[in-house]
Coordinates of C-alpha atoms (C1' of nucleotides) in Angstrom, one line a residue:
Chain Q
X343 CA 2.2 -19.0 -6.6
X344 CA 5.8 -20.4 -5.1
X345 CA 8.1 -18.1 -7.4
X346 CA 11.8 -18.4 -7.8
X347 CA 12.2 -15.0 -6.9
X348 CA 10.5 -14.5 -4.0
X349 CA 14.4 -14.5 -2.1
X350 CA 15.3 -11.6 -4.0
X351 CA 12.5 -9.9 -3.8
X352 CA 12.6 -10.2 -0.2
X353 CA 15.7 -9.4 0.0
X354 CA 15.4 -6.1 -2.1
X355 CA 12.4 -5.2 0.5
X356 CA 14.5 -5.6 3.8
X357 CA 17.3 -3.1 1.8
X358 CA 14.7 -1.0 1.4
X359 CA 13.3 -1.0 4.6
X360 CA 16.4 -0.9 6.3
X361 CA 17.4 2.4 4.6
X362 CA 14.0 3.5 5.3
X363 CA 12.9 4.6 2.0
X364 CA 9.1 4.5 1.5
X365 CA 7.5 2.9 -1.2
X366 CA 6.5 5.9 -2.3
X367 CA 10.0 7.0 -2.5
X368 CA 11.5 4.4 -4.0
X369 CA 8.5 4.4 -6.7
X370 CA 10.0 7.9 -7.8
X371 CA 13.4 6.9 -8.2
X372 CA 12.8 3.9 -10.1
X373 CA 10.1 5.0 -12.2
X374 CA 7.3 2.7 -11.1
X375 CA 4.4 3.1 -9.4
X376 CA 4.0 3.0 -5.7
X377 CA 1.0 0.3 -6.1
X378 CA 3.3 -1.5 -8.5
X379 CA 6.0 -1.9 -6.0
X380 CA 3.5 -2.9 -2.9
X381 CA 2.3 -5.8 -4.9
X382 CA 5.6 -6.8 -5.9
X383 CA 6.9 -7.1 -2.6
X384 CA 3.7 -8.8 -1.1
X385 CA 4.3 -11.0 -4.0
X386 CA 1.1 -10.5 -5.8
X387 CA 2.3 -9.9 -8.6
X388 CA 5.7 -11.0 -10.4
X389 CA 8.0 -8.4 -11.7
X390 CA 9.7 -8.4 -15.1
X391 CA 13.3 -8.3 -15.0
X392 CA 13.9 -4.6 -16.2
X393 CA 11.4 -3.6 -13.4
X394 CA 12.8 -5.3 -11.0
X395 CA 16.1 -4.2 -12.1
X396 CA 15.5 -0.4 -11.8
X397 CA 14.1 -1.4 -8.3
X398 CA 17.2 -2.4 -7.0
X399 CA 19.3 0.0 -9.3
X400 CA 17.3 2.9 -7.4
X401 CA 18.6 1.1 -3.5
X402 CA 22.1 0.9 -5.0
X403 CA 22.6 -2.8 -6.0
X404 CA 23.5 -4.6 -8.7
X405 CA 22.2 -7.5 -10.3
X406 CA 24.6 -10.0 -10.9
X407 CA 25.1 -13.4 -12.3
X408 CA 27.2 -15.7 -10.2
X409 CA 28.0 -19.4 -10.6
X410 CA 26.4 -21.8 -8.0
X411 CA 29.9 -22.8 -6.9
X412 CA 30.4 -19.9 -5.9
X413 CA 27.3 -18.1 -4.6
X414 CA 28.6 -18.8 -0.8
X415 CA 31.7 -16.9 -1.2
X416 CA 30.1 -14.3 -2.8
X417 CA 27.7 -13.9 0.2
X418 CA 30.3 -13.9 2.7
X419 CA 31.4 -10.7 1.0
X420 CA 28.6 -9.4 1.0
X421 CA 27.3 -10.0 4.5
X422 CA 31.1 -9.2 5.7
X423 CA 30.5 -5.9 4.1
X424 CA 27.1 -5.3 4.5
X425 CA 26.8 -4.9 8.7
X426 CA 29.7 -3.9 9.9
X427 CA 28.3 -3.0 13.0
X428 CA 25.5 -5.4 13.1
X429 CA 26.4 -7.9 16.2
X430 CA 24.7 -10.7 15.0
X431 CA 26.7 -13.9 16.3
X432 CA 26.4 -16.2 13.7
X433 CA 27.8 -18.6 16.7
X434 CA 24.7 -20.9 16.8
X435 CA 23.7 -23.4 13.8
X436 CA 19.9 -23.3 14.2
X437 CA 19.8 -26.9 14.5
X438 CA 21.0 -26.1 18.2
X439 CA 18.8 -23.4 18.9
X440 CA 16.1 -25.4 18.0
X441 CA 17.0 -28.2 19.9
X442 CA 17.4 -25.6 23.0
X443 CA 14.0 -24.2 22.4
X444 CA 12.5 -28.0 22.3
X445 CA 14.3 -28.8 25.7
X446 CA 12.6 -25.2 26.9
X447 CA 9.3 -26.4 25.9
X448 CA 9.3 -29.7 27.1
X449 CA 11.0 -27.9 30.9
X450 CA 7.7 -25.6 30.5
X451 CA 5.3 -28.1 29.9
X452 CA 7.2 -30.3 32.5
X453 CA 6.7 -27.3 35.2
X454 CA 3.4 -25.5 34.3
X455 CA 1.5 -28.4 33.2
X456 CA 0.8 -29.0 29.4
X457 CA -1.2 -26.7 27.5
X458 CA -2.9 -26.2 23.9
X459 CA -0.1 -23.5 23.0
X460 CA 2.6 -24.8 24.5
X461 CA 1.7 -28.3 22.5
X462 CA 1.2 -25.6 19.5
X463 CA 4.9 -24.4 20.0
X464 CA 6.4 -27.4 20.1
X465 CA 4.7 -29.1 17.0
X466 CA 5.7 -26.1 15.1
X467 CA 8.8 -26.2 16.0
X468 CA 9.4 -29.3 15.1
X469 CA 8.1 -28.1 11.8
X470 CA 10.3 -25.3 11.2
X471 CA 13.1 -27.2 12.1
X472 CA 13.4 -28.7 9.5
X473 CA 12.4 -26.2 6.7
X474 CA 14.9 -24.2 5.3
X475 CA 14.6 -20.7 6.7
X476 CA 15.3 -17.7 5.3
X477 CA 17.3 -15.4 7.1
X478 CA 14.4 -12.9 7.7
X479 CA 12.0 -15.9 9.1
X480 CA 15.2 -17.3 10.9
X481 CA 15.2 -14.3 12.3
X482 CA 11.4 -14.1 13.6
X483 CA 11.9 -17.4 15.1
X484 CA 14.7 -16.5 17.0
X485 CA 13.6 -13.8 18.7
X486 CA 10.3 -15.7 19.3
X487 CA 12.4 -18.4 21.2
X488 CA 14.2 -15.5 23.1
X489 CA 11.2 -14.5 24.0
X490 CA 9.7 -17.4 25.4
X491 CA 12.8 -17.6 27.0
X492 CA 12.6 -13.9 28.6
X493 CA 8.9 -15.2 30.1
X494 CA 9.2 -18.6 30.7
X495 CA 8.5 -18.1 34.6
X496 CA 7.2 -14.3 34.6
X497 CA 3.7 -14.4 36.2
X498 CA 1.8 -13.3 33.0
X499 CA 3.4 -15.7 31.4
X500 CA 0.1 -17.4 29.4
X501 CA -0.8 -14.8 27.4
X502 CA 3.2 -14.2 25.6
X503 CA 2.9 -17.8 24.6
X504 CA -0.1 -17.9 23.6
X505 CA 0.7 -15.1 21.1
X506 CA 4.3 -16.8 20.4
X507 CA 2.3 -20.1 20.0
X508 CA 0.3 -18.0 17.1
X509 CA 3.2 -16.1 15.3
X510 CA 5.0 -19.4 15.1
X511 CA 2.2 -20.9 13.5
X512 CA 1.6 -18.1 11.0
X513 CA 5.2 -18.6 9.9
X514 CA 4.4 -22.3 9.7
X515 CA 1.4 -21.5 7.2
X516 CA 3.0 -19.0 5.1
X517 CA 5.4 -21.5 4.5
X518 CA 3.1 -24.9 3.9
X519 CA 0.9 -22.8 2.0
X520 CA 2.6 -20.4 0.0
X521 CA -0.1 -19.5 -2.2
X522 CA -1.7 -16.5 -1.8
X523 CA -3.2 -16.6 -5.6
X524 CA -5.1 -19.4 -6.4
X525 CA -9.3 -19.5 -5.5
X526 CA -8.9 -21.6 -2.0
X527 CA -11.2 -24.6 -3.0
X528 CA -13.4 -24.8 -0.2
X529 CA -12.5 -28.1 1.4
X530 CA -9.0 -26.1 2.6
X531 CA -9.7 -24.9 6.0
X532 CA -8.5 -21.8 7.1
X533 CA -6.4 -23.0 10.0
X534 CA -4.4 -26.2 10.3
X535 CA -3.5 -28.4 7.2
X536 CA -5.2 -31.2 5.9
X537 CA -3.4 -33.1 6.3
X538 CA -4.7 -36.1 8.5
Chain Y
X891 CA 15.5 -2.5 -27.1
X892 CA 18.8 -2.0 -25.2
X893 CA 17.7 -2.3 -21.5
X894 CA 19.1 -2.3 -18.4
X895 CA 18.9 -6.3 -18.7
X896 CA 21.0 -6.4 -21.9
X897 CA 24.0 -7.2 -20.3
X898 CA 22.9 -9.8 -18.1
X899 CA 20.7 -11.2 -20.9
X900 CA 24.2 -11.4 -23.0
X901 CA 26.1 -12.7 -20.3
X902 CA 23.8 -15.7 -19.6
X903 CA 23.4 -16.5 -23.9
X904 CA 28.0 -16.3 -23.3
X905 CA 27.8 -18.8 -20.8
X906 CA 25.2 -20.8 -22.4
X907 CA 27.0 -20.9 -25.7
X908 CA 29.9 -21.4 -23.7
X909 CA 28.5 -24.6 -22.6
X910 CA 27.6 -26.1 -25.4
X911 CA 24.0 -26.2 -24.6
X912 CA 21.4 -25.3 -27.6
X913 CA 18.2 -23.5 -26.7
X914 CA 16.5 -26.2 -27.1
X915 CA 18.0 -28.3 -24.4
X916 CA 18.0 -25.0 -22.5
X917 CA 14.9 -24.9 -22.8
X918 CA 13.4 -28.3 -21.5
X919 CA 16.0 -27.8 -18.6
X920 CA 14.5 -24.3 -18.0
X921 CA 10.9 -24.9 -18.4
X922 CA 10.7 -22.1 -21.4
X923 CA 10.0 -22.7 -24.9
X924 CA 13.0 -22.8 -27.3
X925 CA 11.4 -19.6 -29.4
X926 CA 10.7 -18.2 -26.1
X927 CA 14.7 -17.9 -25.0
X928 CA 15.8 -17.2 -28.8
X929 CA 13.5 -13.8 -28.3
X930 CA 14.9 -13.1 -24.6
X931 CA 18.7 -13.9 -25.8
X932 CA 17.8 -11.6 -29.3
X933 CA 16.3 -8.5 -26.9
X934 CA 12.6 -8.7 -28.8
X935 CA 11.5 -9.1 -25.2
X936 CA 11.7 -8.9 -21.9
X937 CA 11.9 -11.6 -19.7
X938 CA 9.6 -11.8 -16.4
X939 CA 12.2 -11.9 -13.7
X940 CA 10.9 -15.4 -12.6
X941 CA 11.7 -16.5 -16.2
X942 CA 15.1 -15.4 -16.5
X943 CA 15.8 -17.4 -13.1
X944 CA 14.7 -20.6 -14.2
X945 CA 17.1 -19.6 -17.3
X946 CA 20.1 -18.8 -15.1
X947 CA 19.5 -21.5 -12.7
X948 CA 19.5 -24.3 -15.8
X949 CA 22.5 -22.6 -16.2
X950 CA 24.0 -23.5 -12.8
X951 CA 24.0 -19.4 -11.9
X952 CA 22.9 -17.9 -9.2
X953 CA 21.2 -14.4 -9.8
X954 CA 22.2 -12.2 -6.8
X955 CA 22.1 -9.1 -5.1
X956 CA 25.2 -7.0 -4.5
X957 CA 25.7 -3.5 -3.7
X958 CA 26.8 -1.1 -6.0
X959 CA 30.0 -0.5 -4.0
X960 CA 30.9 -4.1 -3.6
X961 CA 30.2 -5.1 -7.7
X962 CA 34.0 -4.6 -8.4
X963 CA 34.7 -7.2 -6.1
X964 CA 32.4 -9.7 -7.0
X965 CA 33.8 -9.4 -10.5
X966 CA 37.2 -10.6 -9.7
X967 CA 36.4 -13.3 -8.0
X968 CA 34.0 -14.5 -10.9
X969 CA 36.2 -13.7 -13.2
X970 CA 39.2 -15.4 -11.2
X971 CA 37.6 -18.4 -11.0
X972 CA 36.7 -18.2 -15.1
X973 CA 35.2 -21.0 -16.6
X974 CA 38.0 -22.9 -18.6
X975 CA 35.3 -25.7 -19.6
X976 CA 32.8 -25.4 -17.5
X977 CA 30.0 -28.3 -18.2
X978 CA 27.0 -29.2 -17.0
X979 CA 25.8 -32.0 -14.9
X980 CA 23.5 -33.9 -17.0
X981 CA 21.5 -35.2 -14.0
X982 CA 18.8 -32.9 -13.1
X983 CA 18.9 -30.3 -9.7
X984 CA 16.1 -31.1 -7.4
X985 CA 15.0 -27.3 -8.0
X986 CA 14.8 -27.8 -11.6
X987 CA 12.8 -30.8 -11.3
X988 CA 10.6 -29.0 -8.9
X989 CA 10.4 -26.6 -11.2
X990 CA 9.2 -28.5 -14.5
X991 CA 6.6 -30.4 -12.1
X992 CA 4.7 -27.8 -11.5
X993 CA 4.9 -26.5 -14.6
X994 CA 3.5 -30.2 -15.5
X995 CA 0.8 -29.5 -13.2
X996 CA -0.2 -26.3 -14.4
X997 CA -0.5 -27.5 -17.7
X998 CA -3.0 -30.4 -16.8
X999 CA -4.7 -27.7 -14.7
X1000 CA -4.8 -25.5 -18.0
X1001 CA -6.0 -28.8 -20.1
X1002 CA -8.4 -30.4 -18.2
X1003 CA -9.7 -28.1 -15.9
X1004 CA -8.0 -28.1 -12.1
X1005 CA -9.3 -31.0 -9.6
X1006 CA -8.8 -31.2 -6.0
X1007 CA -5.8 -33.5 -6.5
X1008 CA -4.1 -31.7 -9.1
X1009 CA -4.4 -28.7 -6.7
X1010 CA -3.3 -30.4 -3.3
X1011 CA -0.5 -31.9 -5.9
X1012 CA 0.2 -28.6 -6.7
X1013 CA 0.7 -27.6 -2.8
X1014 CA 2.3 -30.0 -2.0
X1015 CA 5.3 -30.4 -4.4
X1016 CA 5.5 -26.2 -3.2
X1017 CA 5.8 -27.6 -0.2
X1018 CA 8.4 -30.3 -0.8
X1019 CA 10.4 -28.1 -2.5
X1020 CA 11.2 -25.9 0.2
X1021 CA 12.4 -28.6 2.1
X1022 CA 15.5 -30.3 2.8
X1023 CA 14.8 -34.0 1.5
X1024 CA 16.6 -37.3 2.2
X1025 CA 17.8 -39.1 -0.8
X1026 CA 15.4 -41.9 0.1
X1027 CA 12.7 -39.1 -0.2
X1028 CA 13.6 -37.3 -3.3
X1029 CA 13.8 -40.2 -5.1
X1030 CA 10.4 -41.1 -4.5
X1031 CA 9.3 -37.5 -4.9
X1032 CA 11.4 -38.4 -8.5
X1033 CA 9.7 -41.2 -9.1
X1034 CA 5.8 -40.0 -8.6
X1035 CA 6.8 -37.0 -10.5
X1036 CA 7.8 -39.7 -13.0
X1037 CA 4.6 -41.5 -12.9
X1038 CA 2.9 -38.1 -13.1
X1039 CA 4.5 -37.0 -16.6
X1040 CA 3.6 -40.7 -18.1
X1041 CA 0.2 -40.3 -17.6
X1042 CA -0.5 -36.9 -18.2
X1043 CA -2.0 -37.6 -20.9
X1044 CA -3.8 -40.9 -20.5
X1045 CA -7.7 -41.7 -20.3
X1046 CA -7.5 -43.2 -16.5
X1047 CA -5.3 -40.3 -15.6
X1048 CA -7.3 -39.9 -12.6
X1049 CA -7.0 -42.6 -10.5
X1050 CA -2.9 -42.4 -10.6
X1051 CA -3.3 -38.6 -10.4
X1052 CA -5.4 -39.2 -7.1
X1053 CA -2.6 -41.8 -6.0
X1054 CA 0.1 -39.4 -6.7
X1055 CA -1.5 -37.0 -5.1
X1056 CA -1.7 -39.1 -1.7
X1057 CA 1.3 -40.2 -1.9
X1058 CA 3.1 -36.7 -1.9
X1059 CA 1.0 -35.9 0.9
X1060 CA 1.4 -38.4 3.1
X1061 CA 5.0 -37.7 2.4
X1062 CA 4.5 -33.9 3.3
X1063 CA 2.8 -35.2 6.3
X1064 CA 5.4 -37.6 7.7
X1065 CA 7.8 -34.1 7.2
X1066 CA 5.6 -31.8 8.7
X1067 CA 4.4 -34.3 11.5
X1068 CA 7.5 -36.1 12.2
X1069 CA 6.5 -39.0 15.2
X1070 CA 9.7 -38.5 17.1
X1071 CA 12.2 -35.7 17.3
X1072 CA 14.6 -36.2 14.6
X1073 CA 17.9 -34.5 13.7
X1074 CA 18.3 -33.2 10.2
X1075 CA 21.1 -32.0 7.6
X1076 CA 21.3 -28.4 8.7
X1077 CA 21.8 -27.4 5.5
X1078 CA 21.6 -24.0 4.2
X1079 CA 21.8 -23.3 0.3
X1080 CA 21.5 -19.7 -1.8
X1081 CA 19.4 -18.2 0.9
X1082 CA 20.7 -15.1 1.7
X1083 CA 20.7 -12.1 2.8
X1084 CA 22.4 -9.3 4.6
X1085 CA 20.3 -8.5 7.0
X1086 CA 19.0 -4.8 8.1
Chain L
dG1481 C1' 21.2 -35.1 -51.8
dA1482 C1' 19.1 -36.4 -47.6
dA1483 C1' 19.0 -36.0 -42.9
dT1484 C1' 20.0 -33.4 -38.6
dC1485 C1' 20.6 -29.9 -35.6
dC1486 C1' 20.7 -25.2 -35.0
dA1487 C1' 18.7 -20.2 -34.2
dA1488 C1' 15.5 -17.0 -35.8
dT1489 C1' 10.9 -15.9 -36.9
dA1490 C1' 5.7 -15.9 -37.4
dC1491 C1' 1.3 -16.0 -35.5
dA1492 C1' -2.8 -16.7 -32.6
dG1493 C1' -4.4 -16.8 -28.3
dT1494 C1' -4.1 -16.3 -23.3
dA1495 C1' -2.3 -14.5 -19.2
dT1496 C1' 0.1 -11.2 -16.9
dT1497 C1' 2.5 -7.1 -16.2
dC1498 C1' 2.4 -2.3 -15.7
dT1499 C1' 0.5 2.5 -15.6
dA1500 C1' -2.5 5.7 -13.6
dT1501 C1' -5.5 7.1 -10.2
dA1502 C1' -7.8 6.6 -6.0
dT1503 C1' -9.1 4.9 -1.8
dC1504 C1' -8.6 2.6 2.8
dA1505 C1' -6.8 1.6 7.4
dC1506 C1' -3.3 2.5 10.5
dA1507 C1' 0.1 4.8 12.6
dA1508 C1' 2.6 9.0 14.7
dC1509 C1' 2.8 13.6 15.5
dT1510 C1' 0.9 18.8 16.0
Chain X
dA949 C1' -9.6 16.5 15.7
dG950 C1' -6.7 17.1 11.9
dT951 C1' -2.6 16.4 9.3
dT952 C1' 0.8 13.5 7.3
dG953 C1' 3.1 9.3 5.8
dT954 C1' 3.0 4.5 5.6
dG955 C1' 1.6 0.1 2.9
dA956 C1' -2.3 -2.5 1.0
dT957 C1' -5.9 -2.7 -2.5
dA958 C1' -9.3 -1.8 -6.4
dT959 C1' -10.2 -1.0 -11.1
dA960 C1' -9.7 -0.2 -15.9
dG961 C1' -7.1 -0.2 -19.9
dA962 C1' -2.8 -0.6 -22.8
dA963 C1' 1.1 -3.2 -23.5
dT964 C1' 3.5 -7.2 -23.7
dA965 C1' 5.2 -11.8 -21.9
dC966 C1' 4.5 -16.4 -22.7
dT967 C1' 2.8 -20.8 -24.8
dG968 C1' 2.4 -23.9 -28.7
dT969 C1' 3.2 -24.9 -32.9
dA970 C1' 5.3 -24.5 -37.2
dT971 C1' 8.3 -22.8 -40.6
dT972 C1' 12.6 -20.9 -42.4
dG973 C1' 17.5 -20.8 -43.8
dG974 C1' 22.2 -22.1 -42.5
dA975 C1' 25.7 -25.3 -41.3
dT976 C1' 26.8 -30.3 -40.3
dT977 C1' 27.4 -34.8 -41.4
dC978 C1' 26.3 -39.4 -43.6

DNA sequence: GAATCCAATACAGTATTCTATATCACAACT
DNA sequence: AGTTGTGATATAGAATACTGTATTGGATTC
């Protein structure tokens, strides 16, 4: 199932990771269990609020109800705060760098000659574009474009896009398909959509 | 009872008190059942945390993150921008309508036994809702969803759930498929995070 | 006094969380 | 090869969230 919460939850996972406390760990200080946890964050299973509220109590945040109006100053503070050394240029809107990373495609196919992952990138790309992204997947995708970029004329170049051709379209299905719960009927192939 | 979720729990019944809105209109809005929210605002249980976000968001508020540290801060600048009379719009967010779709959809599941087309409905509108939608578009995602709620119920339900049910996918397709390269509202709402 | 709208409460049934324990596969390191 | 730490998973059972429906008593307004 799609949940609501799936942003916070994520978002409580990258704290955690990023200060490198185990599952395990974490499990302690919060007073769950480790298997609870793991299927919380892989979104098997949906937490109930005091659960997931010792969660984040045990990585040092707070829970907090803000109105809509004004969640985006609220996550400037936040980010301002929260990586003060982190260089991440916010400089590019992703409309751009997706744009670039179409023009880099089409250059590649133009060059090398047209192939089944390259056609792969580029039809997922123009997928993702216009998703909204969350910062973690906007994230994957840009260092898969950099990527791309970094190999675009190396010599071994076939077998990086193939993989960046497959990574991209993992992202793509995760997304389309969000659903890890339900029992797949069996007309859904495992692949591409069905859409026709 | 007291739990950690008391205060947040009492904040949200404030704010909805504050606003004039009964449970009952609450709880169409939020997709819960009126005796449902009078237990959750009255601590004889414990919201899921996916429940108490489709309460805060009928609510126009955000539930966020925020480090410990920063939680003073946050305050004031809720608190600075207090709700004198703060009202809801009576027309509907697109999440919320998402939202009460699929609850629709799980209830017809529930009732009637899932089909294929109450299932690729189901994956789709998950779909559609992560997505940034034209006007044109979301009105006639509004309008199926419409059609959809009418004939819940009715004998020939099929053949309009099966029509519903291609209709949202051919309008997933023409997203996920666009023909030509097209530009779109870059346009990022409550996603957020800080980053590791 | 009747008619409304409100919140609280009851109750039966289903679905899900949550605990507790254990295991598995995959790393990295000794 | 063995140890250790990681996250994912399995299973079984107790607890409880959640739905739906219905009723209650209180406060209004006509």
């Amino acid at each position: 199932m799609a949940y609501q919460s799936e942003n916070l939850i994520a978002q409580a996972r990258e704290i955690r990771e990023a200060s490198r406390v185990s599952q395990r760990a974490l499990s302690e200080r919060a007073g769950l269990t480790q298997s609870h946890i793991s299927q919380i964050e892989s979104g098997k299973m949906e937490p109930g609020l005091s659960s997931f509220i010792d969660l984040t109590r045990a990585l040092d945040l707070e829970v907090m109800l803000v109105p809509k109006k004004l969640v985006p100053a609220v996550l400037g503070l936040v980010k301002a705060q929260a990586t003060p050394d982190m260089h991440i240029h916010a400089g590019q809107p992703n409309d751009k760098r997706f744009a670039r990373a179409e023009r880099l495609v089409k250059k590649m196919k133009h060059l090398y000659g047209s192939s089944a992952d390259l056609d792969r990138i580029e039809d997922t790309l123009r997928f993702l574009r216009r998703v909204n992204l969350r910062d973690q997947e906007m994230q994957l995708v840009r260092e898969l474009i950099a990527r791309l970029e970094r190999y675009q004329a190396s010599a071994q170049a076939a077998p990086v896009v193939r993989d960046i051709a497959q990574n991209l379209q993992r992202l793509r299905n995760s997304i389309a398909h969000p659903a890890p719960s339900e029992p797949r009927p069996a007309y859904s192939l495992d692949d591409g959509d069905a859409d026709a």
